Short mmCIF file of C-alpha atoms in Angstrom, two decimals:
data_model
loop_
_atom_site.label_atom_id
_atom_site.label_comp_id
_atom_site.label_asym_id
_atom_site.label_seq_id
_atom_site.Cartn_x
_atom_site.Cartn_y
_atom_site.Cartn_z
CA MET A 1362 -0.11 -0.08 0.13
CA GLY A 1363 1.18 3.92 -0.60
CA ILE A 1364 0.73 4.37 3.11
CA ASP A 1365 4.05 1.72 3.69
CA LEU A 1366 5.94 3.72 1.16
CA TYR A 1367 5.35 7.07 2.76
CA GLU A 1368 6.21 5.74 6.01
CA GLN A 1369 9.07 4.18 5.10
CA VAL A 1370 10.32 7.69 3.36
CA PHE A 1371 9.51 9.58 6.52
CA TYR A 1372 11.38 7.19 8.51
CA SER A 1373 14.49 6.89 6.37
CA LEU A 1374 14.57 10.80 6.36
CA ASP A 1375 13.47 11.63 10.15
CA LEU A 1376 10.92 13.60 9.04
CA ILE A 1377 8.18 14.28 11.67
CA GLU A 1378 6.07 16.92 10.38
CA LYS A 1379 4.81 14.58 7.61
CA ASP A 1380 1.40 16.31 6.91
CA TYR A 1381 2.88 18.87 4.21
CA PHE A 1382 4.60 15.95 1.86
CA GLY A 1383 3.16 13.88 -0.83
CA LEU A 1384 5.29 11.71 -3.31
CA GLN A 1385 4.62 12.70 -6.93
CA TYR A 1386 4.91 10.49 -9.76
CA THR A 1387 4.65 11.57 -13.44
CA ASP A 1388 2.40 9.00 -15.73
CA ALA A 1389 3.37 8.01 -19.10
CA ASN A 1390 1.66 11.14 -20.47
CA ASN A 1391 4.07 13.52 -18.67
CA VAL A 1392 1.21 14.29 -15.81
CA LYS A 1393 2.13 14.58 -12.66
CA HIS A 1394 0.22 12.59 -9.94
CA TRP A 1395 -0.03 12.58 -6.00
CA LEU A 1396 0.32 9.10 -4.49
CA ASP A 1397 -2.67 8.19 -2.70
CA PRO A 1398 -1.71 6.53 0.39
CA THR A 1399 -4.48 4.22 0.41
CA LYS A 1400 -4.02 2.66 -2.54
CA ALA A 1401 -1.25 -0.16 -3.76
CA VAL A 1402 1.56 1.33 -5.68
CA LYS A 1403 1.48 -0.29 -8.66
CA LYS A 1404 -2.52 0.42 -9.30
CA GLN A 1405 -1.31 3.91 -9.36
CA VAL A 1406 1.95 4.13 -11.03
CA LYS A 1407 1.09 2.67 -14.23
CA ILE A 1408 4.60 2.92 -15.94
CA GLY A 1409 5.81 0.06 -14.27
CA SER A 1410 8.91 -0.61 -12.16
CA PRO A 1411 11.57 1.02 -11.33
CA TYR A 1412 9.17 3.37 -9.83
CA THR A 1413 10.20 6.75 -9.53
CA LEU A 1414 8.57 9.06 -6.90
CA ARG A 1415 9.47 12.45 -5.58
CA LEU A 1416 9.17 13.87 -2.23
CA LYS A 1417 7.30 16.97 -2.41
CA VAL A 1418 5.57 19.52 -0.19
CA LYS A 1419 2.00 18.90 -0.95
CA PHE A 1420 0.77 21.91 1.44
CA TYR A 1421 2.23 25.02 2.15
CA SER A 1422 1.85 26.47 5.73
CA SER A 1423 0.25 29.98 5.73
CA GLU A 1424 2.53 30.67 9.02
CA PRO A 1425 5.96 29.24 7.83
CA ASN A 1426 6.96 30.25 11.53
CA ALA A 1427 4.99 27.37 13.10
CA LEU A 1428 7.10 24.89 11.21
CA ARG A 1429 8.46 23.03 14.23
CA GLU A 1430 11.52 20.78 12.61
CA GLU A 1431 14.55 22.14 11.05
CA LEU A 1432 14.09 19.51 8.66
CA THR A 1433 10.79 20.52 7.78
CA ARG A 1434 12.08 23.95 6.85
CA TYR A 1435 14.78 22.92 4.83
CA GLN A 1436 12.75 20.39 2.59
CA PHE A 1437 10.28 23.77 2.18
CA PHE A 1438 13.51 26.11 1.36
CA LEU A 1439 14.76 23.02 -1.15
CA GLN A 1440 11.08 23.08 -2.48
CA LEU A 1441 10.80 26.91 -3.08
CA LYS A 1442 14.18 27.12 -4.51
CA GLN A 1443 13.42 24.35 -7.06
CA ASP A 1444 10.12 26.17 -8.01
CA ILE A 1445 11.69 29.70 -8.62
CA LEU A 1446 14.33 27.65 -10.41
CA ASP A 1447 12.06 26.06 -12.46
CA GLY A 1448 10.12 28.98 -12.88
CA ARG A 1449 6.71 27.42 -11.31
CA LEU A 1450 6.89 30.46 -8.63
CA GLU A 1451 7.78 33.88 -9.96
CA CYS A 1452 10.54 35.85 -8.37
CA ASP A 1453 11.74 39.44 -9.47
CA THR A 1454 15.38 39.95 -9.63
CA PRO A 1455 16.05 41.94 -6.68
CA LYS A 1456 13.53 39.33 -4.34
CA ALA A 1457 15.97 36.46 -5.84
CA ILE A 1458 18.95 38.56 -4.74
CA GLU A 1459 17.63 39.02 -1.50
CA LEU A 1460 16.54 35.11 -1.36
CA SER A 1461 20.18 34.14 -2.69
CA ALA A 1462 21.50 36.35 0.43
CA LEU A 1463 19.72 34.70 3.07
CA ALA A 1464 20.32 31.07 1.47
CA LEU A 1465 23.97 31.65 1.72
CA GLN A 1466 23.45 32.68 5.72
#
């Protein structure tokens, strides 16, 4: 079941704040889907083995300061950085410079 895979991933990463994250896969038509933890993996990911799934932020907190774990905050940072680099989030040049400076601290 999908929940077993989720639990193994969270355990391996020592990720405690699990509710923000999901596992995502891309189908044969290049469409991204979230893995449903209540269903079997092989019934969802029809491309076949080996399966490629990505841990992604599924729900962003409206209060980032409420994130308790440093690892959770770091995973959010990595996801936001990748979304900006891939153009999924817009970021003007001054804000990009400011964010880069903060990331280097």
